[in-house]
mmCIF file of C-alpha atoms and ligand atoms in Angstrom:
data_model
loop_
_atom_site.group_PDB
_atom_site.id
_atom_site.type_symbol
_atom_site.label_atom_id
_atom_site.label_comp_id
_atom_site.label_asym_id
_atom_site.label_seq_id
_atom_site.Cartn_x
_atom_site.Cartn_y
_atom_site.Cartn_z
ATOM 1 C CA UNK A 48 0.000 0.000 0.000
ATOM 2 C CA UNK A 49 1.237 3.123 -1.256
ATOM 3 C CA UNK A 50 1.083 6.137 1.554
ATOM 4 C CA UNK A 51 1.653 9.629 0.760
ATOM 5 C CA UNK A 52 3.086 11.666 3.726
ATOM 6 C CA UNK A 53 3.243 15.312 3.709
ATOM 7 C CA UNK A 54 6.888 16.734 3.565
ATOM 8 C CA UNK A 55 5.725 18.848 5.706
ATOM 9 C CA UNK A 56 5.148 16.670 8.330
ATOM 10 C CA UNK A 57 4.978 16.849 11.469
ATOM 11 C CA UNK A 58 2.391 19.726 10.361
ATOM 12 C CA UNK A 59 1.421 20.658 13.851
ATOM 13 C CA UNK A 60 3.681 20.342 17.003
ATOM 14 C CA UNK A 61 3.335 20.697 20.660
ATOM 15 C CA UNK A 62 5.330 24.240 20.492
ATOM 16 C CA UNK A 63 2.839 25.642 17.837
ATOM 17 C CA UNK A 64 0.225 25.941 20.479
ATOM 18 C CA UNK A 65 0.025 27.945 23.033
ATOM 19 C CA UNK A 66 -0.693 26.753 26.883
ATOM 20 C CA UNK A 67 -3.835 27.141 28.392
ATOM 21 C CA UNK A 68 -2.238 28.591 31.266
ATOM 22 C CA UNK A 69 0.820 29.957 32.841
ATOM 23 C CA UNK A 70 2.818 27.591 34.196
ATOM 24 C CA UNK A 71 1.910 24.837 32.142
ATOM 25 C CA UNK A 72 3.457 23.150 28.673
ATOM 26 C CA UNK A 73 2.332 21.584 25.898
ATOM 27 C CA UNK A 74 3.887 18.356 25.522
ATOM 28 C CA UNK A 75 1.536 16.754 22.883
ATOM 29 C CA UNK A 76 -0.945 17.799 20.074
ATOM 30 C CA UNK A 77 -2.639 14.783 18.318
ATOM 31 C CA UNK A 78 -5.571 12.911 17.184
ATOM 32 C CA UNK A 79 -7.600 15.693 15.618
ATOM 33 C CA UNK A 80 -11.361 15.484 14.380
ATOM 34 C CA UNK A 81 -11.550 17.180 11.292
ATOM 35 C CA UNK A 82 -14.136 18.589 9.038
ATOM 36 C CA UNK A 83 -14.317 21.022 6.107
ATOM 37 C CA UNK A 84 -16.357 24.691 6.950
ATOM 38 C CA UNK A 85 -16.502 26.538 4.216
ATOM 39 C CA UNK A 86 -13.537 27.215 2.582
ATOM 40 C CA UNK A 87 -11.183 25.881 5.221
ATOM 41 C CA UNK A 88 -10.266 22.767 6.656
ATOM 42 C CA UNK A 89 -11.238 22.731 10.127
ATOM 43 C CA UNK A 90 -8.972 20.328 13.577
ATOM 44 C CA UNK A 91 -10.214 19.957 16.258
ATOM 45 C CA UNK A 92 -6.747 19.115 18.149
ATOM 46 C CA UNK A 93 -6.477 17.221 21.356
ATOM 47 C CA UNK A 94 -3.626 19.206 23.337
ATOM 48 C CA UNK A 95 -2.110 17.688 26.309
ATOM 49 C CA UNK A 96 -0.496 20.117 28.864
ATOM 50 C CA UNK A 97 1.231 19.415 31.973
ATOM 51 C CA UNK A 98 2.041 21.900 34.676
ATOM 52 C CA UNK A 99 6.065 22.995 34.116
ATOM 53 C CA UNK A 100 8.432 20.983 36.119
ATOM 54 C CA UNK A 101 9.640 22.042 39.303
ATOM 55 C CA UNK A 102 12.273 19.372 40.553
ATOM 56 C CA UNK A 103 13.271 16.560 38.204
ATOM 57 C CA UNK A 104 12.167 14.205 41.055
ATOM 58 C CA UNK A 105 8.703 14.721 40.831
ATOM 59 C CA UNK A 106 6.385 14.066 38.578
ATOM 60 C CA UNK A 107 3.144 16.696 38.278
ATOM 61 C CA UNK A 108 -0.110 16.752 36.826
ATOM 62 C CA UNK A 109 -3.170 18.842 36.886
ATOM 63 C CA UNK A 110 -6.690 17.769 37.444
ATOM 64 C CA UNK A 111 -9.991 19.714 36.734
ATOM 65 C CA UNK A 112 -11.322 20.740 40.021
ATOM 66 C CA UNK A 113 -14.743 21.431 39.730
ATOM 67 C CA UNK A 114 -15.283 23.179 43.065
ATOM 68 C CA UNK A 115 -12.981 25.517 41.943
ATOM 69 C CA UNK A 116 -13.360 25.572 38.821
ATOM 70 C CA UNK A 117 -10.114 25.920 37.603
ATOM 71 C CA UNK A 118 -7.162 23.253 37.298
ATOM 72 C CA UNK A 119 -5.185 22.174 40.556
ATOM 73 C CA UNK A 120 -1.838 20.685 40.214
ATOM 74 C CA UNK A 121 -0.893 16.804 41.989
ATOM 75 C CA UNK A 122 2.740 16.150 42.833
ATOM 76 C CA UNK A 123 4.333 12.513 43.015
ATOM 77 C CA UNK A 124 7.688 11.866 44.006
ATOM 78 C CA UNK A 125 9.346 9.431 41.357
ATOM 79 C CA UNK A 126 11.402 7.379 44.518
ATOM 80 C CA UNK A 127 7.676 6.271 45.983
ATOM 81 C CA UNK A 128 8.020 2.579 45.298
ATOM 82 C CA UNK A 129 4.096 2.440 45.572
ATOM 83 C CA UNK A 130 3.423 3.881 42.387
ATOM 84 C CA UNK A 131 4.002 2.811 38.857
ATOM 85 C CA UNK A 132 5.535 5.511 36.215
ATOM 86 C CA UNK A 133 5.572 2.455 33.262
ATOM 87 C CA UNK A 134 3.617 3.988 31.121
ATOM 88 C CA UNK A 135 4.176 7.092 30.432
ATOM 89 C CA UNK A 136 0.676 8.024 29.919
ATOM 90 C CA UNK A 137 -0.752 6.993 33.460
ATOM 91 C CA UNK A 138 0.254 7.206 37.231
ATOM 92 C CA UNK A 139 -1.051 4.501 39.252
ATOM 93 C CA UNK A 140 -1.037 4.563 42.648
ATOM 94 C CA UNK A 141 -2.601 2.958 45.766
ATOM 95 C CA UNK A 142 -4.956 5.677 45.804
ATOM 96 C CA UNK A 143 -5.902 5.680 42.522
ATOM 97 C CA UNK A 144 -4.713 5.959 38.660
ATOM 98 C CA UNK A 145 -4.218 9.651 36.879
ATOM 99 C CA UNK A 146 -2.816 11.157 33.898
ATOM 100 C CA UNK A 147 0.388 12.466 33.210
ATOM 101 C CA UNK A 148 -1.429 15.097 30.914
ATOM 102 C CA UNK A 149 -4.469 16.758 30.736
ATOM 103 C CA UNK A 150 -6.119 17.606 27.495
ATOM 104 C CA UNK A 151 -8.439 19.900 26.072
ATOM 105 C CA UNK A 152 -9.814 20.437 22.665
ATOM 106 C CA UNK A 153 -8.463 23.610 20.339
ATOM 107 C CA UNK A 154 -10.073 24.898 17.148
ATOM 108 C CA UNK A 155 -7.100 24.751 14.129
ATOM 109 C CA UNK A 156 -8.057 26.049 10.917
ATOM 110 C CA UNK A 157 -6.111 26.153 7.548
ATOM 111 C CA UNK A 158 -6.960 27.065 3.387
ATOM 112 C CA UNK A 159 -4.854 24.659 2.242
ATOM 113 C CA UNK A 160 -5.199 21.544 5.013
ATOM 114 C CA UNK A 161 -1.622 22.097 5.883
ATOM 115 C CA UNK A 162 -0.438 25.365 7.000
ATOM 116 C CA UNK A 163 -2.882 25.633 10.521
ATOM 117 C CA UNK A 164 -3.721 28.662 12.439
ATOM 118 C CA UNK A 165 -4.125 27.224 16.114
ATOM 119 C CA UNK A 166 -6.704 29.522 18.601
ATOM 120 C CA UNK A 167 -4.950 30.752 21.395
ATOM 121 C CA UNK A 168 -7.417 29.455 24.012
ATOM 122 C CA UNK A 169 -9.400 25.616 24.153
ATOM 123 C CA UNK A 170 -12.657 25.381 22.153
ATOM 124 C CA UNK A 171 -14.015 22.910 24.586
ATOM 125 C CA UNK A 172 -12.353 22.483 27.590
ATOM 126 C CA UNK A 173 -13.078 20.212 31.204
ATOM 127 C CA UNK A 174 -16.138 21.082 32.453
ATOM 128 C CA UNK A 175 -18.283 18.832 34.557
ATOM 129 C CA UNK A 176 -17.195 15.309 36.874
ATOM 130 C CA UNK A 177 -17.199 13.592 33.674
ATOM 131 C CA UNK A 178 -13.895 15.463 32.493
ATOM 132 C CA UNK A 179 -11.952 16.298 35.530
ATOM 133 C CA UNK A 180 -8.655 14.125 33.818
ATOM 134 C CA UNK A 181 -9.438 15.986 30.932
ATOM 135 C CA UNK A 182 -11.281 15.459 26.755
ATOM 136 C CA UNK A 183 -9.874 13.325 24.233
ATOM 137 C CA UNK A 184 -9.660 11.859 20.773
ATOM 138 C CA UNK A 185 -12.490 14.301 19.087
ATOM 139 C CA UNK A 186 -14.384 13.240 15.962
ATOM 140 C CA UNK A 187 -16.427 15.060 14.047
ATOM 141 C CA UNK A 188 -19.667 14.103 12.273
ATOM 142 C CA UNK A 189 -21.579 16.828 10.104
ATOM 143 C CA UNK A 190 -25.520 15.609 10.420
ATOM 144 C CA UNK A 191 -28.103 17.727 8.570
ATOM 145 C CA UNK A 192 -26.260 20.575 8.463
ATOM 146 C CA UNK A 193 -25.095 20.550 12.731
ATOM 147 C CA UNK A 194 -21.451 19.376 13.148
ATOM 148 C CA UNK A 195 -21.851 16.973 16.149
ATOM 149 C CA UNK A 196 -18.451 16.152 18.159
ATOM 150 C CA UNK A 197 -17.879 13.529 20.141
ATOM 151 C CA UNK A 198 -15.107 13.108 22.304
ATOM 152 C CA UNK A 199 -13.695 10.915 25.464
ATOM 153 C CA UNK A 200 -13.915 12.785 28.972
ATOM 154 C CA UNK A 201 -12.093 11.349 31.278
ATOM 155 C CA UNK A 202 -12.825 11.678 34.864
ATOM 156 C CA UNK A 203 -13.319 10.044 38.588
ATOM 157 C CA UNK A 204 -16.090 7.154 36.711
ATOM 158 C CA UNK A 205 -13.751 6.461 34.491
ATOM 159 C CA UNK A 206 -13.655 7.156 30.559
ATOM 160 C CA UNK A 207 -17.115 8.015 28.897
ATOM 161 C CA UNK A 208 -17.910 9.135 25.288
ATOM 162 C CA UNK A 209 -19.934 12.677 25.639
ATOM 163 C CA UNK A 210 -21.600 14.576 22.612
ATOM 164 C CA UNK A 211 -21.093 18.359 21.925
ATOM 165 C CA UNK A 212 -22.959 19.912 19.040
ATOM 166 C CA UNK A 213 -21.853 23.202 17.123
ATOM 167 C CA UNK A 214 -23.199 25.037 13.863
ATOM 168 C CA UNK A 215 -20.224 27.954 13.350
ATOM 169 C CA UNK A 216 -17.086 26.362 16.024
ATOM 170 C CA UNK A 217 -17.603 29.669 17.678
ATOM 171 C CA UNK A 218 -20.450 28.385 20.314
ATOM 172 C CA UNK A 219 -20.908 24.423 21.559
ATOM 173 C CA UNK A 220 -23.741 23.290 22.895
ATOM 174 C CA UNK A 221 -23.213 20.331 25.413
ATOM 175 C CA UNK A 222 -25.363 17.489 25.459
ATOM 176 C CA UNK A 223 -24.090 14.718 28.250
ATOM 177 C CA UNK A 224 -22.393 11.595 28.173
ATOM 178 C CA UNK A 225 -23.800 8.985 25.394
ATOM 179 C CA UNK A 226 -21.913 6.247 26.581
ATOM 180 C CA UNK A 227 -20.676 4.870 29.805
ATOM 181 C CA UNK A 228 -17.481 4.207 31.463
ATOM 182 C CA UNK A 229 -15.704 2.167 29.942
ATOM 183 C CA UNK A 230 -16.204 3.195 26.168
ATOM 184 C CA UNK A 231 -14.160 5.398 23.873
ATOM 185 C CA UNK A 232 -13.509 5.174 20.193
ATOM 186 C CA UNK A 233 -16.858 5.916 19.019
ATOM 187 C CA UNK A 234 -17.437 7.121 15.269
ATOM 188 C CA UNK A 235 -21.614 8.643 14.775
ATOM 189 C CA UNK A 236 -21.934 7.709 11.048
ATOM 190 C CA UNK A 237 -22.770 10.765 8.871
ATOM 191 C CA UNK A 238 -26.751 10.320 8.221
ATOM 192 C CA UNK A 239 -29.646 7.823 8.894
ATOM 193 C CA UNK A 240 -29.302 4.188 7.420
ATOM 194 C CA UNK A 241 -32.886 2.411 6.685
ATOM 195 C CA UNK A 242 -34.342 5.215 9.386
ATOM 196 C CA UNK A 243 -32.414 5.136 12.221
ATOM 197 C CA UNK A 244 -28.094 6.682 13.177
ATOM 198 C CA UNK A 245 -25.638 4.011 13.799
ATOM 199 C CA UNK A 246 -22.381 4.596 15.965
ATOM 200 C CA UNK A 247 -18.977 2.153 16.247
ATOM 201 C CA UNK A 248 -18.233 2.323 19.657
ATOM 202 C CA UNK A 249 -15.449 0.316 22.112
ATOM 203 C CA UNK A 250 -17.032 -0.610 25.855
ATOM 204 C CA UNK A 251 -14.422 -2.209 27.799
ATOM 205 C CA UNK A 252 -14.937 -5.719 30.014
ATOM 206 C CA UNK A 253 -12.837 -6.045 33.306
ATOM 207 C CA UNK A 254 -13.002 -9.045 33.819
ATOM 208 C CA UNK A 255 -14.391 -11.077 30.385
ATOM 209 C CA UNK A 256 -14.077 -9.714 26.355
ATOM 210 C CA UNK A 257 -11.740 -8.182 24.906
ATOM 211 C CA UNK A 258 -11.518 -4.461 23.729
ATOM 212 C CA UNK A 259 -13.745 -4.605 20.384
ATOM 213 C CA UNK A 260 -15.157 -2.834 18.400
ATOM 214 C CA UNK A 261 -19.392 -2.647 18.987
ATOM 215 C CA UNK A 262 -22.241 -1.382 16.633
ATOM 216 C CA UNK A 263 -25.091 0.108 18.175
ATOM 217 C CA UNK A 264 -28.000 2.422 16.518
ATOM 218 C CA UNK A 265 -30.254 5.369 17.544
ATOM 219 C CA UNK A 266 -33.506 7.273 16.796
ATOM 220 C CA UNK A 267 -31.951 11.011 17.837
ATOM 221 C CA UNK A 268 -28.211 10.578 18.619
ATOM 222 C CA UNK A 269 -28.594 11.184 22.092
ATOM 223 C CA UNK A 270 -30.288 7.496 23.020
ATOM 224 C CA UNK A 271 -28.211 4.604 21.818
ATOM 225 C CA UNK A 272 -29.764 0.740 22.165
ATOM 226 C CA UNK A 273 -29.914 -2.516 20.271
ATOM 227 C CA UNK A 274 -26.099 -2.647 20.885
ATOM 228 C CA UNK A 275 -24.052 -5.758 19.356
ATOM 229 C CA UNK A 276 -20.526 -6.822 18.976
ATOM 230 C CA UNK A 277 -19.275 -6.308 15.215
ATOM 231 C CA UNK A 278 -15.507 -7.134 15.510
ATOM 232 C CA UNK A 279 -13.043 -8.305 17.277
ATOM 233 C CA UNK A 280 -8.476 -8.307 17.325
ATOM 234 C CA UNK A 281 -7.187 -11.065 15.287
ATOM 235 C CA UNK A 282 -4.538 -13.454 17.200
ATOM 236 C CA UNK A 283 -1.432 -13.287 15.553
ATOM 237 C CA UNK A 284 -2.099 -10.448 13.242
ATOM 238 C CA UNK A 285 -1.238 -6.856 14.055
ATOM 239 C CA UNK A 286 -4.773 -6.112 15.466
ATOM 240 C CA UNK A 287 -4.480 -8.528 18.151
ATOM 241 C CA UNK A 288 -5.066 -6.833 21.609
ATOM 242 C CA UNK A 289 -7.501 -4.170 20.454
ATOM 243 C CA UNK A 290 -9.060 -2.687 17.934
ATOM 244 C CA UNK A 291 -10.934 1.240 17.866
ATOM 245 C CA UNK A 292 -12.878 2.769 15.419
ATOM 246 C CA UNK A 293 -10.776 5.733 14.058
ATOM 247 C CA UNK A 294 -12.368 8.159 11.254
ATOM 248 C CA UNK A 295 -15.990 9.137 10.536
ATOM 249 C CA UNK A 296 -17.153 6.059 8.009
ATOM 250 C CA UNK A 297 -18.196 7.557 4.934
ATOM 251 C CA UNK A 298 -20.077 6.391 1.760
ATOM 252 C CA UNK A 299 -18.526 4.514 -1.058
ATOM 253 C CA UNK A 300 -20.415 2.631 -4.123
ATOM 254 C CA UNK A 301 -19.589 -0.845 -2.011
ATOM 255 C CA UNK A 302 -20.727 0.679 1.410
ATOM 256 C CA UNK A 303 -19.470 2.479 4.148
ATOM 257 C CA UNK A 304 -15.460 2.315 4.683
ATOM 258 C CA UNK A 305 -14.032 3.011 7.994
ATOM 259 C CA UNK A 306 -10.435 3.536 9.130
ATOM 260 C CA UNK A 307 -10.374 1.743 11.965
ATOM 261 C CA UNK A 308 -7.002 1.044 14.353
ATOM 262 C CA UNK A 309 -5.606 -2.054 15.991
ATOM 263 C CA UNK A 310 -3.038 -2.865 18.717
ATOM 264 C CA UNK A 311 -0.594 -5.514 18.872
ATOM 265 C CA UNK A 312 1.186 -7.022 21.995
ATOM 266 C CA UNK A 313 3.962 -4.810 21.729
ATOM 267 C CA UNK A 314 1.666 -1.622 21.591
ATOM 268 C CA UNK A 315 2.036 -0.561 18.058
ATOM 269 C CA UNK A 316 -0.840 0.972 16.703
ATOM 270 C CA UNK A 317 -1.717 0.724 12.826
ATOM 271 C CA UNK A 318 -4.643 1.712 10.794
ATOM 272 C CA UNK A 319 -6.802 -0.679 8.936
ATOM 273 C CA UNK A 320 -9.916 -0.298 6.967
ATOM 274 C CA UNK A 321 -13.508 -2.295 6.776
ATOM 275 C CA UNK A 322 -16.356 -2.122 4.267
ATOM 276 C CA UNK A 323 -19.670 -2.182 5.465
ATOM 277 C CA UNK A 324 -23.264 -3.013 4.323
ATOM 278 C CA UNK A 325 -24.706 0.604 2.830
ATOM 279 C CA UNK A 326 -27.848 -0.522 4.210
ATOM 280 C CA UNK A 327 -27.147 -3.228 7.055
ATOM 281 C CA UNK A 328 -24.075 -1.558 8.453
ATOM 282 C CA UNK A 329 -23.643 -4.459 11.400
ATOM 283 C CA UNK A 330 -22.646 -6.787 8.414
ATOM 284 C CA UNK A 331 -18.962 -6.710 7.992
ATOM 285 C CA UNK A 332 -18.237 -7.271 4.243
ATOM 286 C CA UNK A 333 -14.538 -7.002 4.097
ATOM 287 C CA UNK A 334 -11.636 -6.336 6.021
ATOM 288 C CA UNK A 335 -7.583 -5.507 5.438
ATOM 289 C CA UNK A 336 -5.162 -8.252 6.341
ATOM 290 C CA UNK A 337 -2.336 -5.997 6.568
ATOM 291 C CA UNK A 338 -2.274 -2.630 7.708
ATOM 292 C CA UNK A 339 -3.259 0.139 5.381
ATOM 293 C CA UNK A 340 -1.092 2.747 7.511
ATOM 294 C CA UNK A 341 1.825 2.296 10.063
ATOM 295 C CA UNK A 342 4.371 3.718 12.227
ATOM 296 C CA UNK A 343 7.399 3.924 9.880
ATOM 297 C CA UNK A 344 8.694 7.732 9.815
ATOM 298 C CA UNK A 345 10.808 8.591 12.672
ATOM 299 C CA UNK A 346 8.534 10.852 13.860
ATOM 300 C CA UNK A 347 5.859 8.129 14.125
ATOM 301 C CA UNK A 348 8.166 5.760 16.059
ATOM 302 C CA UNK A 349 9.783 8.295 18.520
ATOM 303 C CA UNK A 350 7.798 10.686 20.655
ATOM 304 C CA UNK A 351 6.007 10.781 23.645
ATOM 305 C CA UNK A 352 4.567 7.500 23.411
ATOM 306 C CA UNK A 353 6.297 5.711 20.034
ATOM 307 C CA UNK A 354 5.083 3.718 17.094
ATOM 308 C CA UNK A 355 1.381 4.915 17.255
ATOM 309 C CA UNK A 356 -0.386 6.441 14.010
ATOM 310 C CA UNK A 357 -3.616 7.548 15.136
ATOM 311 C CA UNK A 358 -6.566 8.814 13.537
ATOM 312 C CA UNK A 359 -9.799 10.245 14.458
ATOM 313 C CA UNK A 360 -10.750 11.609 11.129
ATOM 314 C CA UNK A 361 -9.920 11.891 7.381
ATOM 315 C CA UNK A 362 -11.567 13.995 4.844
ATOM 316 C CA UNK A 363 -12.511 11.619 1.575
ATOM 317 C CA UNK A 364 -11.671 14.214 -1.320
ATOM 318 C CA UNK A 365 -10.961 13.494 -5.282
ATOM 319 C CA UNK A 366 -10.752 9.744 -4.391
ATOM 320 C CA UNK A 367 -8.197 10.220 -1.580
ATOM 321 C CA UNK A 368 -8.077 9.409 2.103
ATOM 322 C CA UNK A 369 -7.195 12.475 3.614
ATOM 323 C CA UNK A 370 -6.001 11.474 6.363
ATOM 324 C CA UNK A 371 -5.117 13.586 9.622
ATOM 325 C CA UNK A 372 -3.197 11.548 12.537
ATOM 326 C CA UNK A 373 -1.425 11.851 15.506
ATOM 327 C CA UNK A 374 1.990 10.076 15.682
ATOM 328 C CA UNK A 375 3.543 8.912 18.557
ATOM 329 C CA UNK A 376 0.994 11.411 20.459
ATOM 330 C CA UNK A 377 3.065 13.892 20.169
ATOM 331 C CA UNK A 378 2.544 15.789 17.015
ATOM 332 C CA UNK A 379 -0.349 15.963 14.166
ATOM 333 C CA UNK A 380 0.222 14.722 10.601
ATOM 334 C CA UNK A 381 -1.039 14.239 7.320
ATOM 335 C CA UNK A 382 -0.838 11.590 4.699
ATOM 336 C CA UNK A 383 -2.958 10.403 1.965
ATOM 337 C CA UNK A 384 -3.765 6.776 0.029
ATOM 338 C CA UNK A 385 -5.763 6.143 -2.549
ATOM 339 C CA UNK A 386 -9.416 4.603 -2.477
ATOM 340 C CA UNK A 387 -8.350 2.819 -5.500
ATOM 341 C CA UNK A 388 -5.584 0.451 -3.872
ATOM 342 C CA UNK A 389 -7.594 0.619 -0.169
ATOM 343 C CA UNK A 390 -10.464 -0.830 -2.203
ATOM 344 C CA UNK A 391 -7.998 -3.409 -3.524
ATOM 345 C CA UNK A 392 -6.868 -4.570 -0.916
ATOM 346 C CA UNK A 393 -9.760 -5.168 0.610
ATOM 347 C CA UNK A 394 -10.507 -7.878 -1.927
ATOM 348 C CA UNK A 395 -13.849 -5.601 -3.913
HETATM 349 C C1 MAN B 501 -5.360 5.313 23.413
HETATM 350 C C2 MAN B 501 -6.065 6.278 22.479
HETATM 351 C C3 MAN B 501 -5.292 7.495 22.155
HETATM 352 C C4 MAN B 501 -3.817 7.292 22.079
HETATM 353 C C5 MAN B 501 -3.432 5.846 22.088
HETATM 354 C C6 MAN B 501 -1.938 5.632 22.135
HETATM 355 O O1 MAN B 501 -5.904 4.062 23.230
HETATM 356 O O2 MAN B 501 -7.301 6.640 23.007
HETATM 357 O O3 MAN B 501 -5.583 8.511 23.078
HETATM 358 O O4 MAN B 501 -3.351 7.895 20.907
HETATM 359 O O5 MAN B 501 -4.006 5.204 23.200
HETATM 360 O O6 MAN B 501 -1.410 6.054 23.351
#
């Protein structure tokens, strides 16, 4: 599979954007939803801050506190043997797991869907309980005119998937959490199918399942039933552990084809790609063997946490996969394939 990657990239980095507040860095911008509004290509970045380090022996974060209002700042000291650094997303201790970042969502808009301006302050930002560790992994769906986001809050319950509606990206109108802890990765297709909206979605099982990849359907968006299992990792391929919706699914003569990503054991992430039934979308009609995308350029494989392309959106254009990801979420990029060869390879 042929893949295109801007010379430009890494088209957005973490020093392109501007901290929310004093005191605090950037340290990552990635996984973008994306849309087109009006002329311009529109991200919706994920940036993850931390507050600035004050001793190189311990480790700080900042939480939304909602009493306050405002973001307070946790200290760990790197020598407790109680907690576990590993990965260097999390910090798990005996008292309970946080982030090493906290993210918010930032409006990035560009004429030519490479050169961005970034806002200076976050579009969408924590809130409420559900978002106190801060909002992730944004995608965007435009639905009768009404660009509907949804995005990961992470909080005390654990991770949710919340909804957040906008017409112009200048106001967003809130509407709640549509699924419940565990469950991220969700992907509202664009319209109604046969009457009713369909979502991919990823609930995750403590103790039974693995992390798959689920199909459930709605009558307004907001109320989301009649939910089923469509896909699970692959033992021995490189979607074995887990497996996430990635991009908005969009409409092809065959049916609808969505980017999806998958996990191996050594926690390299890849893109793949499914066709679905244009009018049954639970039936899975094809899927890649091999990746369509992965972690090959250096800045893909080396960053804050390495060999992770990651999508949450793609613009389909002049028979191209536009395709905006986060690489080793650290930085935002931008490659392209064809339909032609995706279609290919998924045996059509
Ligand atoms: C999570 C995702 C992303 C992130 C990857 C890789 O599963 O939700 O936030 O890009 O892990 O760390």
């Amino acid at each position: 599979m042929k893949v295109f990657r801007s010379p430009d990239n890494p088209i957005i980095k973490p020093e392109d954007v501007k901290p929310s507040g004093d005191d605090f860095e950037v340290i990552g911008v990635f996984n973008a939803g994306v849309t087109r509004f009006k002329e311009e290509v529109l991200l919706l970045l994920r940036v993850a801050e931390r507050p600035i380090s004050r001793h190189p022996d311990i480790v700080q974060t900042a939480v939304f506190d909602i009493d306050k209002g405002q973001l307070v700042i946790k200290e760990f000291s790197k020598d407790d043997p109680e907690i576990d650094f590993s990965d260097p997303r999390l910090i798990i201790t005996p008292g309970g797991t946080y982030l090493t970042s906290i993210s918010h969502l930032r409006l990035a808009r560009s004429k030519d869907g490479i050169s961005f301006e970034i806002e200076d302050r976050p579009a969408i930002a924590p809130e409420n309980d559900y978002e106190t560790f801060g909002l992730e992994d944004p995608r965007i769906s435009l639905i009768n005119g009404r660009y509907y986001i949804n995005y990961v809050g992470v909080g005390r319950f654990g991770v949710t998937t919340c909804l957040a509606s906008t017409k112009d990206f200048r106001t967003f109108e809130r509407h709640g959490v549509i699924f419940c802890p565990d469950n991220k990765d969700v992907v509202i297709f664009p319209e109604k199918i046969e009457g009713k909206y369909y979502a991919l979605h990823r609930p995750v099982s403590p103790l039974f399942g693995k992390q798959e990849i689920w199909i459930s359907e709605s009558p307004d968006l907001f109320c989301w039933g009649n939910h089923r299992c469509l896909m699970g990792p692959r033992p021995g391929f490189w979607d074995e552990l887990k497996i996430g919706a990635s991009a908005v699914p969009f409409r092809i003569e065959q049916g609808w084809l969505e980017v999806y990503h998958g996990v191996d054991q050594n926690n390299r992430y890849c893109l793949g790609a499914i066709l679905l039934d244009s009018k049954e979308p639970r039936k899975v009609i094809s899927r890649t063997q091999s990746p369509i995308f992965e972690p090959e350029a250096d800045y893909e494989i080396n960053g804050f946490f390495g060999n992770v392309v990651f999508s949450c959106g793609l613009l389909y254009e002049d028979k191209k996969l536009k395709i905006y990801y986060g690489a080793a979420d650290t930085v935002i990029c931008y490659a392209e394939l064809s339909l032609e060869e995706t279609i290919e390879i998924l045996n059509l």
